[in-house]
Amino acid sequence: MSEPISIDIWSDIACPWCYIGKRNLEKGLEAVAGDDDAPEVTVTFHSFELSPDTPVDFDGDEIDFLAGHKGMPRDQVEQMLSHVTGVAENAGLEYRFDLLQHTNTVKAHELLHFAKAEGLQHEMEERLMSAYFTEGKHVGRIDDLVELAAEVGLDADAAREALESARHLPDVRQDQDQARAYGIQGVPFFVIDGQYGISGAQPPAAFENVLRDLWAKRDETAEESAAV
């Protein structure tokens, strides 16, 4: 049996392109799953904070934040958000920037590492992104995060303890250190098999092509080894 292809994703749950990229990857994985010789794949999410200096309770809407953070005129920010909303819709996501509560995401990343240790990282990642981008929920405060953790099947008391003790903060920092070592400056960023980098929210076909190519090479290597 060939080893599974590893996909390591650096992302921030407050990154609109990361949620779109996640959906496109899922569609790519769904497409190759129907192959006669379907690739085996493991996916792991890693922490990346786009705006670590953001307060937990930001006073203003997403337009206020981006206008201040990027120094862009409000009308330009509105056009940008409209464009992203359209791209998200094509990916099957209904973004609600009018409801979005901008916040600091470090605690959300800590929760993702807690969920990873409990075998529910993918479910937690999806729940956080959906809560933030489509439901207008707050994802920066411990009480709100514990509630979301319980929704995906995590123990609420254990999740609260992990967040209040900041037990997984070193794991978040380790992910960020690895991102710097790779030279990652923007997300989403996909590292495939520890050697191929894909930057940005690429279309599903981009992932399909890479996965099929790598899996075919896996088969060739396995056949060569068997022949020796």
Coordinates of N, CA and C in Angstrom, one line a residue:
M1 N 0.8 -1.2 0.0 CA 0.0 0.0 0.0 C 0.9 1.2 0.0
S2 N 0.5 2.2 -0.8 CA 1.2 3.5 -0.8 C 0.8 4.3 0.4
E3 N 1.8 5.1 0.8 CA 1.5 6.1 1.9 C 0.5 7.1 1.5
P4 N -0.4 7.6 2.3 CA -1.3 8.6 1.9 C -0.6 9.9 1.6
I5 N -1.1 10.7 0.7 CA -0.6 12.0 0.4 C -1.0 13.0 1.5
S6 N 0.0 13.7 2.1 CA -0.3 14.6 3.2 C -0.6 16.0 2.6
I7 N -1.7 16.7 3.1 CA -2.0 18.1 2.8 C -2.0 18.8 4.0
D8 N -1.1 19.8 4.2 CA -1.0 20.6 5.4 C -1.4 22.0 4.9
I9 N -2.5 22.5 5.6 CA -3.1 23.8 5.2 C -2.8 24.9 6.3
W10 N -2.2 26.0 5.9 CA -2.1 27.1 6.8 C -3.2 28.0 6.5
S11 N -4.0 28.4 7.5 CA -5.1 29.3 7.3 C -5.5 30.0 8.6
D12 N -6.4 31.0 8.4 CA -7.0 31.7 9.5 C -8.5 31.6 9.4
I13 N -9.2 31.3 10.4 CA -10.6 31.2 10.3 C -11.3 32.5 9.9
A14 N -10.6 33.6 10.1 CA -11.1 34.9 9.7 C -10.7 35.3 8.3
C15 N -10.2 34.4 7.5 CA -9.7 34.7 6.2 C -10.7 34.2 5.2
P16 N -11.4 35.1 4.5 CA -12.5 34.7 3.5 C -12.0 33.7 2.4
W17 N -10.8 33.9 2.0 CA -10.2 33.1 0.9 C -9.9 31.7 1.4
C18 N -9.6 31.6 2.7 CA -9.3 30.3 3.3 C -10.5 29.4 3.3
Y19 N -11.7 29.9 3.6 CA -12.9 29.1 3.6 C -13.2 28.7 2.1
I20 N -13.0 29.6 1.2 CA -13.2 29.3 -0.2 C -12.3 28.2 -0.6
G21 N -11.0 28.4 -0.2 CA -10.0 27.4 -0.6 C -10.3 26.0 0.0
K22 N -10.8 26.0 1.2 CA -11.2 24.8 1.9 C -12.3 24.1 1.1
R23 N -13.3 24.8 0.7 CA -14.4 24.2 -0.1 C -13.8 23.7 -1.5
N24 N -13.0 24.4 -2.1 CA -12.4 24.0 -3.4 C -11.6 22.7 -3.2
L25 N -10.8 22.7 -2.2 CA -10.0 21.4 -1.9 C -11.0 20.3 -1.7
E26 N -12.1 20.5 -0.9 CA -13.0 19.4 -0.7 C -13.6 18.9 -1.9
K27 N -13.9 19.8 -2.9 CA -14.5 19.4 -4.2 C -13.5 18.6 -5.0
G28 N -12.2 19.1 -4.9 CA -11.2 18.3 -5.6 C -11.0 16.9 -5.0
L29 N -11.0 16.8 -3.7 CA -10.9 15.5 -3.1 C -12.1 14.6 -3.4
E30 N -13.3 15.2 -3.5 CA -14.5 14.5 -3.9 C -14.4 13.9 -5.3
A31 N -13.8 14.7 -6.2 CA -13.6 14.3 -7.6 C -12.7 13.1 -7.7
V32 N -11.5 13.2 -7.0 CA -10.6 12.1 -7.2 C -11.0 10.9 -6.4
A33 N -11.9 11.0 -5.4 CA -12.4 9.9 -4.7 C -13.1 8.9 -5.6
G34 N -13.6 9.4 -6.7 CA -14.3 8.5 -7.6 C -13.4 7.8 -8.6
D35 N -12.1 8.0 -8.6 CA -11.2 7.4 -9.5 C -11.1 5.9 -9.2
D36 N -10.8 5.1 -10.2 CA -10.6 3.6 -9.9 C -9.5 3.4 -8.9
D37 N -8.4 4.2 -9.1 CA -7.3 4.1 -8.1 C -7.3 5.4 -7.3
A38 N -8.2 5.6 -6.4 CA -8.4 6.9 -5.7 C -7.2 7.1 -4.8
P39 N -6.7 8.3 -4.8 CA -5.6 8.7 -3.9 C -6.1 8.7 -2.4
E40 N -5.2 8.2 -1.5 CA -5.5 8.3 -0.1 C -4.8 9.6 0.4
V41 N -5.6 10.4 1.1 CA -5.1 11.7 1.5 C -5.4 12.0 3.0
T42 N -4.4 12.6 3.7 CA -4.7 13.1 5.0 C -4.5 14.6 5.0
V43 N -5.5 15.3 5.6 CA -5.5 16.8 5.7 C -5.4 17.3 7.1
T44 N -4.4 18.2 7.3 CA -4.2 18.8 8.6 C -4.2 20.3 8.5
F45 N -4.9 21.0 9.4 CA -5.0 22.4 9.4 C -3.9 23.0 10.4
H46 N -3.3 24.1 10.0 CA -2.3 24.8 10.8 C -2.7 26.2 11.0
S47 N -2.2 26.8 12.1 CA -2.6 28.1 12.5 C -1.8 29.2 11.8
F48 N -2.5 30.3 11.4 CA -1.9 31.5 10.9 C -2.8 32.6 11.2
E49 N -2.3 33.6 11.9 CA -3.1 34.8 12.3 C -2.8 35.9 11.3
L50 N -3.8 36.4 10.6 CA -3.7 37.5 9.7 C -3.5 38.8 10.4
S51 N -4.2 39.0 11.5 CA -4.2 40.3 12.2 C -4.1 40.0 13.7
P52 N -2.9 39.6 14.2 CA -2.8 39.2 15.6 C -3.0 40.4 16.6
D53 N -2.9 41.6 16.1 CA -3.1 42.8 17.0 C -4.6 43.2 17.1
T54 N -5.5 42.5 16.4 CA -6.9 42.8 16.5 C -7.5 42.6 17.9
P55 N -8.2 43.5 18.5 CA -8.9 43.3 19.8 C -9.9 42.2 19.7
V56 N -10.2 41.5 20.8 CA -11.3 40.5 20.8 C -12.6 41.1 20.5
D57 N -12.9 42.3 21.0 CA -14.1 43.0 20.7 C -13.8 44.2 19.9
F58 N -13.8 44.1 18.6 CA -13.5 45.2 17.7 C -14.8 46.1 17.5
D59 N -14.6 47.4 17.7 CA -15.7 48.3 17.6 C -15.8 48.8 16.2
G60 N -16.7 48.2 15.5 CA -17.0 48.5 14.1 C -17.3 47.3 13.2
D61 N -17.6 47.5 12.0 CA -17.9 46.4 11.1 C -16.7 46.1 10.3
E62 N -16.9 45.1 9.3 CA -15.8 44.6 8.5 C -15.3 45.7 7.6
I63 N -16.1 46.6 7.2 CA -15.7 47.7 6.3 C -14.8 48.6 7.1
D64 N -15.2 48.9 8.4 CA -14.4 49.8 9.2 C -13.0 49.1 9.5
F65 N -13.0 47.8 9.7 CA -11.7 47.1 10.0 C -10.8 47.2 8.8
L66 N -11.3 46.8 7.6 CA -10.4 46.8 6.4 C -10.0 48.1 6.0
A67 N -10.9 49.1 6.1 CA -10.5 50.5 5.8 C -9.4 51.0 6.6
G68 N -9.4 50.6 7.9 CA -8.3 51.0 8.8 C -7.1 50.2 8.7
H69 N -7.3 48.9 8.5 CA -6.2 48.0 8.5 C -5.4 48.1 7.2
K70 N -6.1 48.2 6.1 CA -5.5 48.3 4.8 C -5.3 49.7 4.2
G71 N -5.9 50.7 4.9 CA -5.9 52.1 4.5 C -6.6 52.3 3.2
M72 N -7.7 51.5 2.9 CA -8.4 51.7 1.7 C -9.7 52.5 1.9
P73 N -10.1 53.2 0.9 CA -11.4 54.0 1.0 C -12.5 53.0 1.2
R74 N -13.6 53.4 1.9 CA -14.7 52.5 2.2 C -15.4 52.0 0.9
D75 N -15.5 52.8 -0.1 CA -16.2 52.3 -1.3 C -15.4 51.2 -2.0
Q76 N -14.0 51.3 -1.9 CA -13.2 50.3 -2.5 C -13.3 49.0 -1.7
V77 N -13.4 49.1 -0.3 CA -13.5 48.0 0.5 C -14.9 47.3 0.2
E78 N -15.9 48.1 0.0 CA -17.2 47.5 -0.3 C -17.2 46.7 -1.6
Q79 N -16.5 47.2 -2.6 CA -16.3 46.5 -3.9 C -15.6 45.2 -3.7
M80 N -14.5 45.3 -2.9 CA -13.7 44.1 -2.6 C -14.6 43.0 -1.9
L81 N -15.3 43.4 -0.9 CA -16.2 42.4 -0.2 C -17.3 41.9 -1.1
S82 N -17.8 42.7 -2.0 CA -18.8 42.2 -3.0 C -18.2 41.2 -3.9
H83 N -17.0 41.4 -4.3 CA -16.3 40.5 -5.2 C -16.1 39.1 -4.5
V84 N -15.6 39.2 -3.2 CA -15.3 38.0 -2.4 C -16.6 37.2 -2.2
T85 N -17.7 38.0 -1.9 CA -19.0 37.3 -1.7 C -19.4 36.6 -2.9
G86 N -19.2 37.1 -4.1 CA -19.5 36.4 -5.4 C -18.7 35.2 -5.6
V87 N -17.4 35.3 -5.3 CA -16.6 34.1 -5.4 C -17.0 33.0 -4.4
A88 N -17.3 33.4 -3.2 CA -17.8 32.5 -2.2 C -19.0 31.8 -2.6
E89 N -19.9 32.5 -3.2 CA -21.2 32.0 -3.7 C -21.0 30.9 -4.7
N90 N -20.0 31.1 -5.6 CA -19.7 30.1 -6.6 C -19.1 28.8 -6.0
A91 N -18.6 29.0 -4.8 CA -18.0 27.8 -4.0 C -19.1 27.2 -3.1
G92 N -20.3 27.8 -3.1 CA -21.4 27.2 -2.3 C -21.5 27.8 -1.0
L93 N -20.9 29.0 -0.7 CA -20.9 29.6 0.6 C -21.6 31.0 0.5
E94 N -22.4 31.2 1.5 CA -23.2 32.5 1.6 C -22.6 33.4 2.7
Y95 N -21.6 34.2 2.2 CA -21.0 35.1 3.2 C -21.9 36.3 3.6
R96 N -21.9 36.6 4.9 CA -22.7 37.7 5.4 C -21.8 38.7 6.1
F97 N -21.1 39.5 5.3 CA -20.2 40.5 5.9 C -21.0 41.6 6.7
D98 N -22.3 41.7 6.4 CA -23.1 42.7 7.2 C -23.3 42.2 8.6
L99 N -23.2 40.9 8.9 CA -23.4 40.3 10.2 C -22.0 40.0 10.9
L100 N -21.0 40.0 10.2 CA -19.7 39.5 10.7 C -19.2 40.3 11.9
Q101 N -18.7 39.6 12.9 CA -18.1 40.3 14.1 C -16.6 40.0 14.1
H102 N -15.9 41.1 13.7 CA -14.4 41.0 13.6 C -13.8 40.8 15.0
T103 N -12.8 39.9 15.1 CA -12.3 39.6 16.4 C -10.8 39.1 16.2
N104 N -10.2 38.9 17.4 CA -8.9 38.3 17.4 C -9.1 36.7 17.3
T105 N -8.3 36.0 16.6 CA -8.6 34.6 16.4 C -7.6 33.6 17.1
V106 N -6.8 34.1 18.0 CA -5.8 33.2 18.6 C -6.5 32.1 19.4
K107 N -7.6 32.5 20.1 CA -8.3 31.5 20.9 C -9.0 30.4 20.0
A108 N -9.5 30.9 18.9 CA -10.1 29.9 17.9 C -9.0 28.9 17.5
H109 N -7.8 29.4 17.3 CA -6.7 28.5 16.8 C -6.3 27.6 18.0
E110 N -6.3 28.0 19.2 CA -6.1 27.2 20.3 C -7.2 26.1 20.4
L111 N -8.4 26.4 20.1 CA -9.5 25.5 20.1 C -9.3 24.4 19.0
L112 N -8.8 24.9 17.9 CA -8.6 23.9 16.8 C -7.6 22.9 17.1
H113 N -6.5 23.3 17.9 CA -5.5 22.3 18.3 C -6.1 21.4 19.4
F114 N -7.0 21.9 20.2 CA -7.7 21.0 21.2 C -8.5 20.0 20.4
A115 N -9.3 20.5 19.4 CA -10.1 19.6 18.6 C -9.3 18.6 17.9
K116 N -8.1 19.0 17.4 CA -7.2 18.1 16.7 C -6.8 16.9 17.6
A117 N -6.5 17.2 18.9 CA -6.1 16.2 19.8 C -7.3 15.2 20.1
E118 N -8.5 15.7 19.9 CA -9.7 14.9 20.2 C -10.2 14.3 18.9
G119 N -9.5 14.4 17.8 CA -9.9 13.8 16.5 C -11.1 14.5 15.8
L120 N -11.3 15.8 16.2 CA -12.4 16.6 15.6 C -12.0 17.9 14.9
Q121 N -10.7 17.9 14.5 CA -10.2 19.2 13.9 C -11.0 19.7 12.7
H122 N -11.3 18.8 11.8 CA -12.0 19.1 10.6 C -13.4 19.7 10.9
E123 N -14.1 19.0 11.8 CA -15.4 19.5 12.2 C -15.4 20.8 12.8
M124 N -14.4 21.0 13.7 CA -14.2 22.3 14.4 C -13.9 23.4 13.4
E125 N -13.0 23.2 12.5 CA -12.6 24.2 11.5 C -13.8 24.6 10.7
E126 N -14.6 23.7 10.2 CA -15.8 24.0 9.5 C -16.8 24.8 10.3
R127 N -17.0 24.4 11.6 CA -18.0 25.1 12.4 C -17.5 26.5 12.7
L128 N -16.2 26.7 12.9 CA -15.8 28.1 13.2 C -15.9 29.0 12.0
M129 N -15.5 28.5 10.8 CA -15.6 29.3 9.6 C -17.1 29.6 9.2
S130 N -17.9 28.6 9.4 CA -19.3 28.9 9.1 C -19.9 29.9 10.1
A131 N -19.6 29.7 11.4 CA -20.1 30.6 12.4 C -19.6 32.1 12.1
Y132 N -18.4 32.2 11.7 CA -17.8 33.6 11.5 C -18.4 34.2 10.2
F133 N -18.3 33.5 9.1 CA -18.6 34.1 7.8 C -20.1 34.1 7.4
T134 N -20.8 33.1 7.8 CA -22.2 33.0 7.4 C -23.3 33.2 8.4
E135 N -22.9 33.2 9.7 CA -23.9 33.3 10.8 C -23.7 34.5 11.7
G136 N -22.6 35.2 11.5 CA -22.4 36.4 12.3 C -22.1 36.1 13.8
K137 N -21.6 34.9 14.1 CA -21.3 34.6 15.5 C -20.0 35.1 15.9
H138 N -19.8 35.3 17.2 CA -18.5 35.8 17.7 C -17.6 34.6 18.0
V139 N -16.4 34.6 17.5 CA -15.5 33.5 17.6 C -14.2 33.8 18.3
G140 N -14.2 34.9 19.1 CA -13.0 35.3 19.8 C -13.1 35.2 21.3
R141 N -14.3 35.0 21.9 CA -14.5 34.9 23.3 C -14.7 33.4 23.7
I142 N -14.1 33.1 24.9 CA -14.1 31.8 25.3 C -15.5 31.2 25.5
D143 N -16.4 31.9 26.0 CA -17.8 31.4 26.2 C -18.4 31.0 24.8
D144 N -18.2 31.8 23.8 CA -18.8 31.5 22.5 C -18.1 30.3 21.9
L145 N -16.8 30.2 22.1 CA -16.0 29.1 21.5 C -16.4 27.8 22.1
V146 N -16.6 27.8 23.4 CA -17.0 26.6 24.1 C -18.3 26.1 23.6
E147 N -19.2 27.0 23.4 CA -20.5 26.7 22.8 C -20.4 26.0 21.4
L148 N -19.5 26.6 20.6 CA -19.3 26.0 19.3 C -18.6 24.6 19.4
A149 N -17.7 24.5 20.3 CA -17.0 23.2 20.5 C -18.0 22.1 20.9
A150 N -18.9 22.5 21.8 CA -19.9 21.5 22.2 C -20.8 21.0 21.0
E151 N -21.0 22.0 20.1 CA -21.9 21.7 18.9 C -21.3 20.6 18.0
V152 N -19.9 20.5 18.0 CA -19.3 19.5 17.1 C -19.0 18.2 17.9
G153 N -19.4 18.2 19.2 CA -19.2 16.9 20.0 C -18.0 16.9 20.9
L154 N -17.4 18.1 21.1 CA -16.3 18.2 22.1 C -16.9 18.4 23.5
D155 N -16.2 18.0 24.5 CA -16.6 18.2 25.9 C -16.4 19.6 26.3
A156 N -17.5 20.3 26.7 CA -17.5 21.7 26.9 C -16.6 22.1 28.0
D157 N -16.6 21.3 29.1 CA -15.7 21.7 30.3 C -14.2 21.5 29.9
A158 N -13.9 20.4 29.2 CA -12.5 20.2 28.8 C -12.1 21.3 27.8
A159 N -13.0 21.7 26.9 CA -12.6 22.8 25.9 C -12.4 24.1 26.7
R160 N -13.2 24.4 27.7 CA -13.1 25.6 28.5 C -11.7 25.6 29.2
E161 N -11.4 24.5 29.8 CA -10.1 24.4 30.5 C -9.0 24.6 29.6
A162 N -9.0 24.0 28.4 CA -7.9 24.1 27.5 C -7.7 25.6 27.0
L163 N -8.9 26.3 26.9 CA -8.8 27.7 26.4 C -8.4 28.6 27.6
E164 N -8.9 28.4 28.8 CA -8.6 29.3 29.9 C -7.1 29.1 30.3
S165 N -6.6 27.9 30.2 CA -5.2 27.6 30.5 C -4.2 28.0 29.4
A166 N -4.7 28.3 28.2 CA -3.9 28.5 27.0 C -2.9 27.4 26.8
R167 N -3.4 26.1 27.1 CA -2.6 25.0 27.0 C -2.1 24.7 25.5
H168 N -2.8 25.1 24.5 CA -2.4 24.9 23.2 C -1.8 26.1 22.5
L169 N -1.6 27.2 23.2 CA -0.9 28.3 22.6 C 0.4 28.0 22.0
P170 N 1.2 27.1 22.7 CA 2.5 26.8 22.1 C 2.4 26.0 20.8
D171 N 1.3 25.3 20.6 CA 1.0 24.6 19.3 C 0.7 25.6 18.2
V172 N 0.0 26.6 18.6 CA -0.3 27.7 17.6 C 1.0 28.4 17.2
R173 N 1.8 28.7 18.2 CA 3.1 29.4 17.9 C 4.0 28.5 17.0
Q174 N 4.0 27.2 17.3 CA 4.8 26.3 16.5 C 4.4 26.3 15.1
D175 N 3.1 26.3 14.8 CA 2.5 26.4 13.5 C 3.0 27.6 12.8
Q176 N 3.0 28.7 13.5 CA 3.4 30.0 13.0 C 4.9 30.1 12.7
D177 N 5.6 29.4 13.5 CA 7.1 29.3 13.3 C 7.4 28.5 12.0
Q178 N 6.6 27.4 11.8 CA 6.8 26.6 10.6 C 6.4 27.4 9.4
A179 N 5.3 28.2 9.5 CA 4.9 29.0 8.3 C 6.0 30.0 8.0
R180 N 6.7 30.6 8.9 CA 7.8 31.5 8.7 C 9.0 30.7 8.0
A181 N 9.2 29.5 8.5 CA 10.3 28.7 8.0 C 10.0 28.4 6.5
Y182 N 8.8 28.2 6.1 CA 8.4 27.9 4.8 C 8.3 29.2 3.9
G183 N 8.4 30.3 4.6 CA 8.3 31.6 3.8 C 6.8 31.9 3.5
I184 N 5.9 31.4 4.2 CA 4.5 31.7 4.0 C 4.1 33.1 4.5
Q185 N 3.6 33.9 3.6 CA 3.3 35.3 4.0 C 1.8 35.5 3.9
G186 N 1.1 34.7 3.2 CA -0.4 34.8 3.0 C -1.1 33.5 3.0
V187 N -2.3 33.5 3.3 CA -3.1 32.2 3.4 C -4.4 32.4 2.6
P188 N -4.9 31.2 2.1 CA -4.5 29.9 2.4 C -3.2 29.4 1.7
F189 N -2.5 28.6 2.4 CA -1.3 28.0 1.7 C -1.3 26.5 2.0
F190 N -1.2 25.7 0.9 CA -1.3 24.3 1.0 C 0.1 23.7 0.8
V191 N 0.6 22.9 1.7 CA 1.8 22.2 1.5 C 1.5 20.7 1.3
I192 N 1.8 20.2 0.1 CA 1.5 18.8 -0.2 C 2.7 17.9 -0.2
D193 N 2.6 16.9 0.6 CA 3.7 15.9 0.8 C 5.0 16.6 1.3
G194 N 4.8 17.8 2.0 CA 5.9 18.4 2.5 C 6.9 19.0 1.5
Q195 N 6.5 19.1 0.2 CA 7.4 19.6 -0.8 C 6.8 20.5 -1.9
Y196 N 5.5 20.3 -2.1 CA 4.8 21.2 -3.1 C 3.9 22.2 -2.4
G197 N 4.1 23.5 -2.8 CA 3.3 24.5 -2.2 C 2.3 25.1 -3.2
I198 N 1.0 25.2 -2.7 CA 0.0 25.8 -3.5 C -0.6 27.0 -2.7
S199 N -0.5 28.2 -3.3 CA -0.9 29.4 -2.6 C -2.2 29.9 -3.1
G200 N -3.1 30.3 -2.2 CA -4.4 30.9 -2.6 C -5.5 29.9 -2.8
A201 N -6.7 30.5 -3.0 CA -7.9 29.7 -3.1 C -8.0 29.2 -4.6
Q202 N -7.2 28.1 -4.9 CA -7.2 27.6 -6.3 C -8.5 26.8 -6.6
P203 N -8.8 26.7 -7.8 CA -10.0 26.0 -8.2 C -9.9 24.5 -7.9
P204 N -11.0 23.7 -7.8 CA -10.9 22.3 -7.5 C -10.0 21.5 -8.4
A205 N -10.0 21.9 -9.7 CA -9.2 21.1 -10.7 C -7.7 21.2 -10.4
A206 N -7.2 22.3 -9.8 CA -5.8 22.4 -9.4 C -5.4 21.3 -8.4
F207 N -6.3 21.1 -7.5 CA -6.0 20.0 -6.5 C -6.2 18.6 -7.1
E208 N -7.1 18.5 -8.0 CA -7.3 17.2 -8.6 C -6.1 16.8 -9.4
N209 N -5.5 17.7 -10.1 CA -4.4 17.4 -11.0 C -3.1 17.1 -10.2
V210 N -2.9 17.8 -9.1 CA -1.7 17.6 -8.3 C -1.9 16.2 -7.6
L211 N -3.0 15.9 -7.0 CA -3.2 14.7 -6.3 C -3.1 13.5 -7.2
R212 N -3.7 13.6 -8.4 CA -3.6 12.4 -9.4 C -2.2 12.2 -9.8
D213 N -1.5 13.3 -10.1 CA -0.1 13.2 -10.5 C 0.8 12.5 -9.4
L214 N 0.6 13.0 -8.2 CA 1.4 12.5 -7.1 C 1.1 11.0 -6.8
W215 N -0.2 10.6 -6.9 CA -0.6 9.3 -6.6 C -0.1 8.3 -7.7
A216 N -0.1 8.8 -9.0 CA 0.5 8.0 -10.0 C 2.0 7.7 -9.8
K217 N 2.7 8.8 -9.3 CA 4.1 8.6 -9.0 C 4.3 7.6 -7.9
R218 N 3.4 7.6 -6.9 CA 3.4 6.7 -5.8 C 3.3 5.3 -6.3
D219 N 2.4 5.0 -7.3 CA 2.2 3.7 -7.8 C 3.5 3.3 -8.6
E220 N 4.1 4.2 -9.3 CA 5.3 3.9 -10.1 C 6.4 3.5 -9.2
T221 N 6.5 4.2 -8.1 CA 7.6 3.9 -7.1 C 7.4 2.6 -6.4
A222 N 6.1 2.3 -6.1 CA 5.7 1.0 -5.5 C 6.0 -0.2 -6.4
E223 N 5.7 0.0 -7.7 CA 6.0 -1.0 -8.7 C 7.5 -1.3 -8.9
E224 N 8.2 -0.2 -8.9 CA 9.7 -0.3 -9.0 C 10.3 -1.0 -7.8
S225 N 9.8 -0.7 -6.6 CA 10.3 -1.4 -5.4 C 9.9 -2.8 -5.4
A226 N 8.7 -3.2 -5.9 CA 8.3 -4.6 -5.9 C 9.1 -5.4 -6.9
A227 N 9.6 -4.7 -8.0 CA 10.3 -5.4 -9.0 C 11.8 -5.7 -8.6
V228 N 12.3 -5.0 -7.6 CA 13.7 -5.1 -7.2 C 13.9 -6.4 -6.4

